[in-house]
Coordinates of N, CA and C and ligand atoms in Angstrom, one line a residue:
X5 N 8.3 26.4 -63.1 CA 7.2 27.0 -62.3 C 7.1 28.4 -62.6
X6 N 6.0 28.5 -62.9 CA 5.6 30.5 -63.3 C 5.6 31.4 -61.7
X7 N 7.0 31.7 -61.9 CA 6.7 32.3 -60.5 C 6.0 33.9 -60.5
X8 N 5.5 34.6 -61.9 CA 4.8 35.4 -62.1 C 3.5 35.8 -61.8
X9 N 3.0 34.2 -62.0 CA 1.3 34.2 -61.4 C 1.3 34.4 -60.3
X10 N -0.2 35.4 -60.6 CA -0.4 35.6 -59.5 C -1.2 35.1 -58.6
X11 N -1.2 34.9 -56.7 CA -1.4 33.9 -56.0 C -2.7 33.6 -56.0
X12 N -3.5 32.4 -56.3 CA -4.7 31.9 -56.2 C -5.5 32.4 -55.3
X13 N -6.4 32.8 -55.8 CA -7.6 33.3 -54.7 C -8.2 31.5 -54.1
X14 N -8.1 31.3 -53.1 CA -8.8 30.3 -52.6 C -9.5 30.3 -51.4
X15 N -10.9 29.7 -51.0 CA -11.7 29.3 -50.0 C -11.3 28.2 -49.5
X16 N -11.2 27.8 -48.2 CA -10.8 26.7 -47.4 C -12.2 26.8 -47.0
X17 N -12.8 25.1 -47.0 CA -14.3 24.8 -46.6 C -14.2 23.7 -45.3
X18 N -14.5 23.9 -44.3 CA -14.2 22.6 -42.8 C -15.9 22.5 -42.6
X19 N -15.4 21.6 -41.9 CA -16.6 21.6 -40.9 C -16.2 21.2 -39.2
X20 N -15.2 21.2 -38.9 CA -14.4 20.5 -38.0 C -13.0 21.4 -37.1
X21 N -12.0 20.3 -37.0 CA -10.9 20.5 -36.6 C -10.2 21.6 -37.3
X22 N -9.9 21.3 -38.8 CA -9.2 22.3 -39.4 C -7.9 22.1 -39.5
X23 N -7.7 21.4 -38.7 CA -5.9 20.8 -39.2 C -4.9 21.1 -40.5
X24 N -5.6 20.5 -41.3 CA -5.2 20.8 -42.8 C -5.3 22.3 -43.2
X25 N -6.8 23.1 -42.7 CA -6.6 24.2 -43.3 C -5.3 24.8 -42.3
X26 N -5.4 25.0 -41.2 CA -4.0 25.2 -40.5 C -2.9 25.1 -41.2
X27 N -2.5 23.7 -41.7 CA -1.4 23.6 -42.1 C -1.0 24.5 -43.6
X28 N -2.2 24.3 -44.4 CA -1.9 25.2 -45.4 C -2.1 26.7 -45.8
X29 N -2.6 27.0 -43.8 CA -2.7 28.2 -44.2 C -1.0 28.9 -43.7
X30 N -0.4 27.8 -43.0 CA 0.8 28.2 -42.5 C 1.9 28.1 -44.0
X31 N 1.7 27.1 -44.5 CA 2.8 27.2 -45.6 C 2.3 28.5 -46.8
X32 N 1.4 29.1 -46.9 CA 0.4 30.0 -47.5 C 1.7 31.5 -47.6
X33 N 1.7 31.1 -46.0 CA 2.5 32.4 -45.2 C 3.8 32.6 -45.3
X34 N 4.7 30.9 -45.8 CA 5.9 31.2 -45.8 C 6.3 31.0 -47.2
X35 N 5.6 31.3 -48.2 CA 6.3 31.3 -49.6 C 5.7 29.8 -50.2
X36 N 5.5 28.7 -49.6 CA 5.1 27.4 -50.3 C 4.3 26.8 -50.7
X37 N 3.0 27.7 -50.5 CA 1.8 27.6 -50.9 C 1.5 28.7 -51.7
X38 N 0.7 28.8 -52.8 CA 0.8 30.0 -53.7 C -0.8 30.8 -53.7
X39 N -1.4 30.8 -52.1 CA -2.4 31.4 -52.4 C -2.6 32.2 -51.5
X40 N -3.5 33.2 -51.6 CA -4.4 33.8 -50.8 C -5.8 33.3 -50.4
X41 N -5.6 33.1 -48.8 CA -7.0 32.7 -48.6 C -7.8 33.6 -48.5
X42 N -8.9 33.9 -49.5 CA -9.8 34.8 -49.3 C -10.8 35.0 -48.0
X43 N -11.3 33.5 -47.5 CA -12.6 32.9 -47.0 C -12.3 31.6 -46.4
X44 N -12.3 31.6 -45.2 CA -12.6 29.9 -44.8 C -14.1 30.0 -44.1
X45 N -14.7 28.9 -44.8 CA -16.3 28.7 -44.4 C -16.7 27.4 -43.8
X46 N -17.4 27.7 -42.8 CA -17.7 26.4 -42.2 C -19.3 25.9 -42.9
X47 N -19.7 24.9 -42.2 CA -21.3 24.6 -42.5 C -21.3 24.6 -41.0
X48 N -20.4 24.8 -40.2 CA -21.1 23.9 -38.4 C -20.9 25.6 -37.5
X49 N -21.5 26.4 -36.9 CA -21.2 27.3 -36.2 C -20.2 26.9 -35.3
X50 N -20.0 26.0 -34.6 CA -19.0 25.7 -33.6 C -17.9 24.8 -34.1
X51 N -17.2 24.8 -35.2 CA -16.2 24.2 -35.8 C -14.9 24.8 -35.4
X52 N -14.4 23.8 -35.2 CA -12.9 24.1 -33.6 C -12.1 24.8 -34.6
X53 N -11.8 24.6 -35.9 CA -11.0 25.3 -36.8 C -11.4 27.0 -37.5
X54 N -12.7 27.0 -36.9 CA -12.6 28.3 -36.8 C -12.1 29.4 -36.4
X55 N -12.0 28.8 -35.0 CA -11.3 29.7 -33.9 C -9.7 30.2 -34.6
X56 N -8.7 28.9 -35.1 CA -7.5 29.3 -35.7 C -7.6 30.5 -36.9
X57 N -9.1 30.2 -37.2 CA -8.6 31.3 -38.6 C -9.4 32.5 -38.1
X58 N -9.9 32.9 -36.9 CA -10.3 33.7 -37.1 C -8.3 34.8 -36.0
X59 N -8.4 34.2 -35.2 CA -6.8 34.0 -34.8 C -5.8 34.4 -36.2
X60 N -5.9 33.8 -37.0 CA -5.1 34.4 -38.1 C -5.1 35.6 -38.9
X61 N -6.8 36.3 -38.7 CA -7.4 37.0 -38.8 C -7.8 36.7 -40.5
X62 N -7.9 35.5 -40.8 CA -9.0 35.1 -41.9 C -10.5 35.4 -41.9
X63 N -10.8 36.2 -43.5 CA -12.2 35.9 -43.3 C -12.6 34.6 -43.0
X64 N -13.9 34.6 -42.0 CA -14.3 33.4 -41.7 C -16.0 33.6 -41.9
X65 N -16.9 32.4 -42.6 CA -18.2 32.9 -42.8 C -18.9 31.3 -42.7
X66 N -19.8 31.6 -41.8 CA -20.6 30.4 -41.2 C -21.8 30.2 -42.1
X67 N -22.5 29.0 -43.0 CA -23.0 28.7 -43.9 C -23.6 27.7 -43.2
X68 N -24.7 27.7 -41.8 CA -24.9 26.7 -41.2 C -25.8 25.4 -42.0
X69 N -25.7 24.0 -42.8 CA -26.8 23.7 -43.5 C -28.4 23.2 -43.3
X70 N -28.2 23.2 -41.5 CA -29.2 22.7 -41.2 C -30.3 23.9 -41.5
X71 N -29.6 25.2 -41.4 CA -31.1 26.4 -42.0 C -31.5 26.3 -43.4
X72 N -31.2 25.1 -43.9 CA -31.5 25.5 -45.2 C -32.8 24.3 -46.0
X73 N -33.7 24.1 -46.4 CA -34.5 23.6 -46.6 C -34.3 22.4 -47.6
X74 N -33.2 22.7 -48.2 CA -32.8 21.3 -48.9 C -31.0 21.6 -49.2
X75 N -30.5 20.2 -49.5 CA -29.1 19.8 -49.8 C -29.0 21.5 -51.2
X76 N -29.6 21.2 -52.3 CA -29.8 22.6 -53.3 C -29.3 23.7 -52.8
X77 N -30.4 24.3 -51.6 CA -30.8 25.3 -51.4 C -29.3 25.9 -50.6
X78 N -29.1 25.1 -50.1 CA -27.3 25.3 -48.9 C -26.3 25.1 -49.8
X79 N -26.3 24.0 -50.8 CA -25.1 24.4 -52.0 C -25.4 25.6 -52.9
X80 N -26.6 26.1 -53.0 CA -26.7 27.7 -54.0 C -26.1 28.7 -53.2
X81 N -26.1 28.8 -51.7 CA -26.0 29.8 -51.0 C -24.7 29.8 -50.8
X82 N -23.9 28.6 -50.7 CA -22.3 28.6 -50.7 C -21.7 28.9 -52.0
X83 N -22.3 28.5 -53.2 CA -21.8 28.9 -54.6 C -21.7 30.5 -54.8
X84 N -23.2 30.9 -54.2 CA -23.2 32.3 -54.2 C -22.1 32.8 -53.6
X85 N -21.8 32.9 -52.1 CA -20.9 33.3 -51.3 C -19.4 33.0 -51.8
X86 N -19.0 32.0 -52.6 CA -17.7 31.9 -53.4 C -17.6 32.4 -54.3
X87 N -18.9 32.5 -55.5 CA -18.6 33.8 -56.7 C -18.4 34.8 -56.0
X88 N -19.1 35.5 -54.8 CA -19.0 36.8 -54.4 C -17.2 37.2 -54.5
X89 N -16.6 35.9 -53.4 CA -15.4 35.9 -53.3 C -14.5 35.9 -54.3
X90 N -15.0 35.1 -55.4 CA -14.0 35.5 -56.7 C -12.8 34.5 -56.9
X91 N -13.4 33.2 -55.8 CA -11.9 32.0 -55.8 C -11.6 31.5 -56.8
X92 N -10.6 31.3 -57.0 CA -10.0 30.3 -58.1 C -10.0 28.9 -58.1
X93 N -10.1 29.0 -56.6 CA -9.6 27.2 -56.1 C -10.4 26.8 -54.9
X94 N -11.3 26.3 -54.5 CA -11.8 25.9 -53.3 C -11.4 24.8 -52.8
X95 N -10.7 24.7 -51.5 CA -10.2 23.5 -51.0 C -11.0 23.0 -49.9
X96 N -11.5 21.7 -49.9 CA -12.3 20.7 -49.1 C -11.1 20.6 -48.0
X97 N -11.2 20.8 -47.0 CA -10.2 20.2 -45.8 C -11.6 20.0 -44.6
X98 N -11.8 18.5 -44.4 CA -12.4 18.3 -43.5 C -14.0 18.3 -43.6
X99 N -14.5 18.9 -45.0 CA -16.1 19.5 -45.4 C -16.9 18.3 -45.5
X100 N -17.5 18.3 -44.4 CA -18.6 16.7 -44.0 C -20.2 17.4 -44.5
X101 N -20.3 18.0 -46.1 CA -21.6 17.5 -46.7 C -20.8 17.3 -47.8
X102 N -22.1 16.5 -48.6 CA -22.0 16.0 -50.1 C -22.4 17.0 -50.9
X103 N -21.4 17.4 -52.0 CA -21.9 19.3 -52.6 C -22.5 18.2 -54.0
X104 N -23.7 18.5 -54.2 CA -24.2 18.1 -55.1 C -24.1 18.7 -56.7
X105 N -24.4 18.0 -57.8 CA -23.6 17.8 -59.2 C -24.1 19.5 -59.7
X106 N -24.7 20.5 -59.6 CA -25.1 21.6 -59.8 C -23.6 22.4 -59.5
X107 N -23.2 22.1 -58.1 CA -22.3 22.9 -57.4 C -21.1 22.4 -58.1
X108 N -21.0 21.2 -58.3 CA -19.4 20.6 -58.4 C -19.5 21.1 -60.1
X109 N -20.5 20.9 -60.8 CA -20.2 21.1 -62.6 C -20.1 22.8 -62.7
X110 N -20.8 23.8 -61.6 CA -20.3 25.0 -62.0 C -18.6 25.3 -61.4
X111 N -18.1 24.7 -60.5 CA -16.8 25.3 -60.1 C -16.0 24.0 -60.8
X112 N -16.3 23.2 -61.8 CA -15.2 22.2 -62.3 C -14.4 22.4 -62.5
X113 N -13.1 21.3 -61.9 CA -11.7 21.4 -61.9 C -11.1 22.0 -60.9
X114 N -12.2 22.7 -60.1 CA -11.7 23.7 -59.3 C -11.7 24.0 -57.8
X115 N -12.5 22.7 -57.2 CA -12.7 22.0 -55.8 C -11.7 20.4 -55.7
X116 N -10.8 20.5 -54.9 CA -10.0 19.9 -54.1 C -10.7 19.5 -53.0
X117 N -10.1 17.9 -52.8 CA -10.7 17.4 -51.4 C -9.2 16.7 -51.2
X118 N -9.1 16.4 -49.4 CA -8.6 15.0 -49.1 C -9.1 13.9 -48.4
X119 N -9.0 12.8 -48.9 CA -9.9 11.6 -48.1 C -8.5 10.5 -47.7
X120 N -8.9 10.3 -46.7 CA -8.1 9.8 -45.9 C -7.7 7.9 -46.2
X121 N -7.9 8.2 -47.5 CA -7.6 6.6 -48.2 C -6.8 6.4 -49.2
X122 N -6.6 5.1 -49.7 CA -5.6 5.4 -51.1 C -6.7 5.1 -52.1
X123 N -7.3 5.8 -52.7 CA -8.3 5.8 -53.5 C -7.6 5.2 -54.8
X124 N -9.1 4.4 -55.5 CA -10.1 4.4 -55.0 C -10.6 3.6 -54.0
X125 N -9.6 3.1 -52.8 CA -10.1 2.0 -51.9 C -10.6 3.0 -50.8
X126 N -11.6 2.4 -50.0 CA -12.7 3.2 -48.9 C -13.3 4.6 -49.3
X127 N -14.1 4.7 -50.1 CA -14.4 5.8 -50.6 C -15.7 5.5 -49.3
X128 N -15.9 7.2 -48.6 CA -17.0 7.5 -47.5 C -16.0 7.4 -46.5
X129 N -17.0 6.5 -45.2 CA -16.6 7.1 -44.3 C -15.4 5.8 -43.7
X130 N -15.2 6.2 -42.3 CA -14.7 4.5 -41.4 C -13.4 3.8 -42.3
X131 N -12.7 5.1 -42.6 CA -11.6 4.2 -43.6 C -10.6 3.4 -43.0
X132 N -10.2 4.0 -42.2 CA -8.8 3.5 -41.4 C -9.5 2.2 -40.6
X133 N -10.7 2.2 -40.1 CA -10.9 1.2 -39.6 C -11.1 -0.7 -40.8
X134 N -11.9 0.2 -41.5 CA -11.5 -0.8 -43.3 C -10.7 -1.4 -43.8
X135 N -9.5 -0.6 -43.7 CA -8.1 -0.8 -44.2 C -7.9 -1.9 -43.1
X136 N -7.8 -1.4 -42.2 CA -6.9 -2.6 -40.6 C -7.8 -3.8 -41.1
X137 N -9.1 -3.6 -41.2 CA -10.2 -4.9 -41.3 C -9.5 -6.0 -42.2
X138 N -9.0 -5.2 -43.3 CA -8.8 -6.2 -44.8 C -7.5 -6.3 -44.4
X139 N -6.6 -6.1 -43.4 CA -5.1 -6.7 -43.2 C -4.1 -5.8 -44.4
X140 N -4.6 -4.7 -44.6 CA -3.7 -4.1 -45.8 C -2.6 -3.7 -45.2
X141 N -1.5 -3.9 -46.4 CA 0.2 -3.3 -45.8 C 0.1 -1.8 -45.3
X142 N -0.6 -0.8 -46.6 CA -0.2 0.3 -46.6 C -1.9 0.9 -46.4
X143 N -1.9 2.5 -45.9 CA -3.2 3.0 -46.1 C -2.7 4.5 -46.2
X144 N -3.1 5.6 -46.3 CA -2.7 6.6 -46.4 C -3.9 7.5 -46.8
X145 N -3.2 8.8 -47.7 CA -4.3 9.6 -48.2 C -4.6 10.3 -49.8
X146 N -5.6 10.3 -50.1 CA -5.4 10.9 -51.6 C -5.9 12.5 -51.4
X147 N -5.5 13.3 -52.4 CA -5.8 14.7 -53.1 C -6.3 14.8 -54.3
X148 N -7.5 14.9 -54.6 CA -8.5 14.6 -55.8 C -9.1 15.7 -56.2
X149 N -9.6 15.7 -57.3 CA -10.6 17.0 -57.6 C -12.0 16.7 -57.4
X150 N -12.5 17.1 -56.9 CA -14.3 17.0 -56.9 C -15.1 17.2 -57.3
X151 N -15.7 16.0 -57.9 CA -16.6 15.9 -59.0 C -18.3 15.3 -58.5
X152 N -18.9 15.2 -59.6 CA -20.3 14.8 -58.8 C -20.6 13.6 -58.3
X153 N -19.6 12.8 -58.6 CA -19.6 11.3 -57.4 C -18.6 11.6 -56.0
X154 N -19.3 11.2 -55.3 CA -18.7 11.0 -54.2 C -16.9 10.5 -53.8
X155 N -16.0 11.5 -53.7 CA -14.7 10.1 -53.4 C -14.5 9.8 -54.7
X156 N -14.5 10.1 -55.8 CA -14.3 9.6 -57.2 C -13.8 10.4 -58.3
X157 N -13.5 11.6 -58.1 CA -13.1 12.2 -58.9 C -11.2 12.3 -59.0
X158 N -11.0 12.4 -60.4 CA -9.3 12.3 -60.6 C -8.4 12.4 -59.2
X159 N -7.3 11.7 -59.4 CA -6.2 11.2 -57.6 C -5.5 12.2 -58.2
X160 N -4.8 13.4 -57.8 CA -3.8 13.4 -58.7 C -2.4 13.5 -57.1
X161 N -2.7 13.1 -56.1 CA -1.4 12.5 -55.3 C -1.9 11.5 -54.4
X162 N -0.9 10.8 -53.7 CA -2.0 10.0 -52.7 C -0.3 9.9 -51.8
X163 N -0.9 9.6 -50.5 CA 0.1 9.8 -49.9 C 0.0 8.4 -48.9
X164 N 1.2 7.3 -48.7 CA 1.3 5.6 -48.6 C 1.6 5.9 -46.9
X165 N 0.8 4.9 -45.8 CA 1.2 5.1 -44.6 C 1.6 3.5 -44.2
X166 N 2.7 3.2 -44.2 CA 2.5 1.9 -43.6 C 1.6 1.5 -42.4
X167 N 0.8 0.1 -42.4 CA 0.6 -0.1 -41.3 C 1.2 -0.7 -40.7
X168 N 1.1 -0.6 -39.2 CA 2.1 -1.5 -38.2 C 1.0 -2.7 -37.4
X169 N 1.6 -3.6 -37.4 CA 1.1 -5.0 -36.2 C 0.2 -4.8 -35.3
X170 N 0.4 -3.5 -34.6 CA -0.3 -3.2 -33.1 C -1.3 -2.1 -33.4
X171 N -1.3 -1.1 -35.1 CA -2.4 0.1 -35.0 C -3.5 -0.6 -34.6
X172 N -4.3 0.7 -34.4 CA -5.8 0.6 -34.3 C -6.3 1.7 -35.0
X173 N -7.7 2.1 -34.7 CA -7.7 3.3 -35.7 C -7.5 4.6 -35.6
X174 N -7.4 4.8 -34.2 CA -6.5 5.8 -34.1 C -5.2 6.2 -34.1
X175 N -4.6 5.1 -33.6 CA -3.3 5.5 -34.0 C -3.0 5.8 -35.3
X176 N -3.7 4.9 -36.3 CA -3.5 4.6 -37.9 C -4.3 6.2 -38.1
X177 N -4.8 6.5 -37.9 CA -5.3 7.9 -38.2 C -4.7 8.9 -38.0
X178 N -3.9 8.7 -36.8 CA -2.7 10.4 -36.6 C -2.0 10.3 -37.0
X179 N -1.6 9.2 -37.9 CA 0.0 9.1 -38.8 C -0.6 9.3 -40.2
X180 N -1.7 9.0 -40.2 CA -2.3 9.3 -41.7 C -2.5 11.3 -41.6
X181 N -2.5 11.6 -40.8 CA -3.1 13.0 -40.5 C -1.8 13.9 -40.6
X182 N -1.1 13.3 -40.2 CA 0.4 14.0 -40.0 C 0.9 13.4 -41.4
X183 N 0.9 12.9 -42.4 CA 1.4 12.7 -43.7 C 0.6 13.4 -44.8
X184 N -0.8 13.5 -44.0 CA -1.7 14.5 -44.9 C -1.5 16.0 -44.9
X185 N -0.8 16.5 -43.6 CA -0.3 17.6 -43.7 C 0.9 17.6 -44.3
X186 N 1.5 17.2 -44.7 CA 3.2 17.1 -45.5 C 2.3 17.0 -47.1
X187 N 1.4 16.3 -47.7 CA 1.0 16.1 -48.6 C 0.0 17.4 -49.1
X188 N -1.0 17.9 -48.5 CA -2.2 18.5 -49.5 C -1.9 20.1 -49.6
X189 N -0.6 20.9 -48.7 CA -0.2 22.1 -49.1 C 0.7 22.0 -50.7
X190 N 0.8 21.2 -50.6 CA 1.9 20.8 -51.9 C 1.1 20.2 -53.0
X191 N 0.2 19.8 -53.2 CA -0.7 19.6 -54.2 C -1.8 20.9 -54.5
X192 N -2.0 21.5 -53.0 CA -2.2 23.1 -53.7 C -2.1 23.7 -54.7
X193 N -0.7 23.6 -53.9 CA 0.9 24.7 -54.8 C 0.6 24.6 -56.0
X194 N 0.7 23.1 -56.5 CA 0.5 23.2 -57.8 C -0.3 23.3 -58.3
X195 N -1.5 23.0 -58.1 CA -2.7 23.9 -59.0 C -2.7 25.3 -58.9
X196 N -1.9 25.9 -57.8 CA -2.1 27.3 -57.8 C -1.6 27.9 -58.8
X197 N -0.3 26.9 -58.7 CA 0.6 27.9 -59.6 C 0.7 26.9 -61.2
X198 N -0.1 26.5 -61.5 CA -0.8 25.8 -62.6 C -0.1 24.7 -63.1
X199 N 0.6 24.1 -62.3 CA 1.7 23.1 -62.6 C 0.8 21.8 -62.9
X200 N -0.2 21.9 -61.8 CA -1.1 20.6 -62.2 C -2.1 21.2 -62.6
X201 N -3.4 20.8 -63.7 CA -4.5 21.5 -64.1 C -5.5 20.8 -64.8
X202 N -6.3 20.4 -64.6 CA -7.8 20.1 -65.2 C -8.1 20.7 -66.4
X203 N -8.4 19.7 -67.6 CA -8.6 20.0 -69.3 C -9.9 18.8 -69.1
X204 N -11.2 19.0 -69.4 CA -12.7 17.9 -69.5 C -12.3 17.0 -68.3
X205 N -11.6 17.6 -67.2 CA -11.6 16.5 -66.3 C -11.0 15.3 -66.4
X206 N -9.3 16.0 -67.2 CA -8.7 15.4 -67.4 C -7.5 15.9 -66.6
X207 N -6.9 15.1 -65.7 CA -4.9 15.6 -64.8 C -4.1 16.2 -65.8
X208 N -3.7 17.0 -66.0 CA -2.3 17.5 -66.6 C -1.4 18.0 -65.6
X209 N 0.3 18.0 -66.4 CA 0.8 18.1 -65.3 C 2.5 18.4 -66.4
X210 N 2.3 19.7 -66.2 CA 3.6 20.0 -67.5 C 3.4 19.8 -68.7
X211 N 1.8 19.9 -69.3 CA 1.8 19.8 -70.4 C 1.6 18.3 -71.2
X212 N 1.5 17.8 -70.1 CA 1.3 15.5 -70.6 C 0.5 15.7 -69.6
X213 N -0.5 14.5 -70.1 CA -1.5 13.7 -69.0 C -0.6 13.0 -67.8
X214 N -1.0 13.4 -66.6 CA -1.1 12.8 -65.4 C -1.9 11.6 -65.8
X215 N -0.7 10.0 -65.8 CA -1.2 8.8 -66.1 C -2.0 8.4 -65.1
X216 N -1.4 8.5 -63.5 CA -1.7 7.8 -62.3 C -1.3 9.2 -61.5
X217 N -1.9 8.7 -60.2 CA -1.2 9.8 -58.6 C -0.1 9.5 -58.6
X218 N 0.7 10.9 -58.2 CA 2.0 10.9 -58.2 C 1.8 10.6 -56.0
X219 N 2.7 9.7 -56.0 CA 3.0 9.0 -54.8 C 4.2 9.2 -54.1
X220 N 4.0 9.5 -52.4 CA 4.6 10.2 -51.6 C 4.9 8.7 -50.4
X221 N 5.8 8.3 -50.4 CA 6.2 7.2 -49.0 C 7.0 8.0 -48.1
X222 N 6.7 7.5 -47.0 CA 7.7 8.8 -45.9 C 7.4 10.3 -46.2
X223 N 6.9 10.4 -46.9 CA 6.5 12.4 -47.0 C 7.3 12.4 -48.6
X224 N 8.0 11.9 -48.8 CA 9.1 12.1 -50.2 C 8.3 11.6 -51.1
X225 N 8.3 12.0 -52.5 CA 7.4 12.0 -53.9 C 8.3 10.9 -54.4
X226 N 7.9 10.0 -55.0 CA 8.6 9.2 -56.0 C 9.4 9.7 -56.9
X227 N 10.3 8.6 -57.3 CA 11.5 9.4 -58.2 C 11.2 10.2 -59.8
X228 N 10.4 9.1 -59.9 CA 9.6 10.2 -61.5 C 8.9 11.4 -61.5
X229 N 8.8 12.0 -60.2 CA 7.8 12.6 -59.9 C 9.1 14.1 -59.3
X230 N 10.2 13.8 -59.4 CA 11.0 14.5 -57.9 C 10.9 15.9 -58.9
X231 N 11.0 16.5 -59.7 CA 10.6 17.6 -60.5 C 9.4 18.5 -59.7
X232 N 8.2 17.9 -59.3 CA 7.7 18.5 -58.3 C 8.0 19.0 -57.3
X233 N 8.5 18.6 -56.7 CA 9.1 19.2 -55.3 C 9.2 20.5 -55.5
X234 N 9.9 21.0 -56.4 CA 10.7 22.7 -56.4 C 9.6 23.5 -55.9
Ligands
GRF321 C1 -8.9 14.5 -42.5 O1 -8.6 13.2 -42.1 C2 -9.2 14.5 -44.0 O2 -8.6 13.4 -44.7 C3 -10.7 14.2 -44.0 O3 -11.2 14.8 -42.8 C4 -10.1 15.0 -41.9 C5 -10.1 16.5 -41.6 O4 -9.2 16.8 -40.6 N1 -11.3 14.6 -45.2 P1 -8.9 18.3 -40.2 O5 -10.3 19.0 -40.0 O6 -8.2 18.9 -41.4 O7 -8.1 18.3 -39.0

């Protein structure tokens, strides 16, 4: 790991709770995440995860999209407001619009999401309720890059939550939410600090293709994988 580079300029994008940005704006602060948040932006004026970052004393800048006359016109105005910023990395935590293929082909490689599935299974919305439907063992979450399909762009982690006999979808949802915080500051990291990286929208990862998502059971990365950790 290049511990020379320097830390990622990145935007955290919500529209919501903010949980995730929380969590990685906490690991941010103690050495384990390798960025600086420049910007956390909502699209919703009253997004509860605002409040923590402005608490943190994060820039915080409201992008509301219903003022905006088309899907275009609200992803130009946020692309603007990111060049201004100068990010390296824009992370999706919780951002409930669709950034259309204009937005996603000029910051390529370079927007992060998490979806609360093991992709590619339940791509959209109502996952966890999905999963319980189809009787699946496991459900969990992935960390993808974002591309102009929806939910479809490269996995490069995915994090396995057992299900149990009695979940429902909430419960199956706060154990997925509390594995997703142990999971998406750490898939940061490494794009920050360029461990993982995007070539034509392609995973690398040390210099070889990233074959498949490197996979996390109990919060711990698989054994082929334990080299990441550091
Ligand atoms: C998470 O479940 C995430 O997977 C999904 O939206 C939720 C955001 O939660 N994309 P929070 O706002 O980070 O608490």
């Amino acid at each position: 790991m290049n511990s020379q580079r320097p830390r990622a300029r990145a935007a955290i994008l919500i529209s919501g709770r903010g949980s995730n940005m929380e969590l990685i704006h906490r690991h941010s602060t103690t050495g384990n995440c390798h960025i600086d948040i420049v910007g956390v932006i909502s699209n919703r004026a009253d997004a509860a995860g605002l409040k923590y970052a402005h608490n943190a004393q994060l820039p915080t800048f409201v992008i509301e999209h219903n003022l905006y006359k088309s899907r275009a016109a609200f992803d130009l105005e946020l692309q603007h407001k990111l060049v201004t910023l100068e990010v390296d990395l824009i992370i999706l935590a919780g951002f409930m619009r669709i950034l259309g293929a204009d937005f996603t082909n000029y910051f390529a490689g370079k927007i992060v999401n998490i979806h609360p599935s093991l992709l590619p299974k339940y791509q959209g919305m109502h996952t966890h309720q999905r999963a319980l439907s189809n009787n699946d063992a496991d459900h969990g979450a992935s960390v993808h890059i974002v591309t102009a399909n929806l939910d479809a762009g490269p996995v490069i982690a995915q994090t396995k939550v057992a299900i149990k006999q009695d979940d429902n979808a909430h419960t199956l949802a706060a154990r997925v939410l509390a594995a997703e915080h142990h999971l998406y500051y750490k898939v940061v990291n490494w794009l920050a600090r360029g461990i993982v990286y995007v070539v034509d929208g392609q995973l690398y990862v040390n210099n070889s293709r990233l074959q498949r998502p490197v996979v996390f059971k109990n919060n711990k990365i698989e054994q082929a994988y334990e080299y990441l950790e550091q």
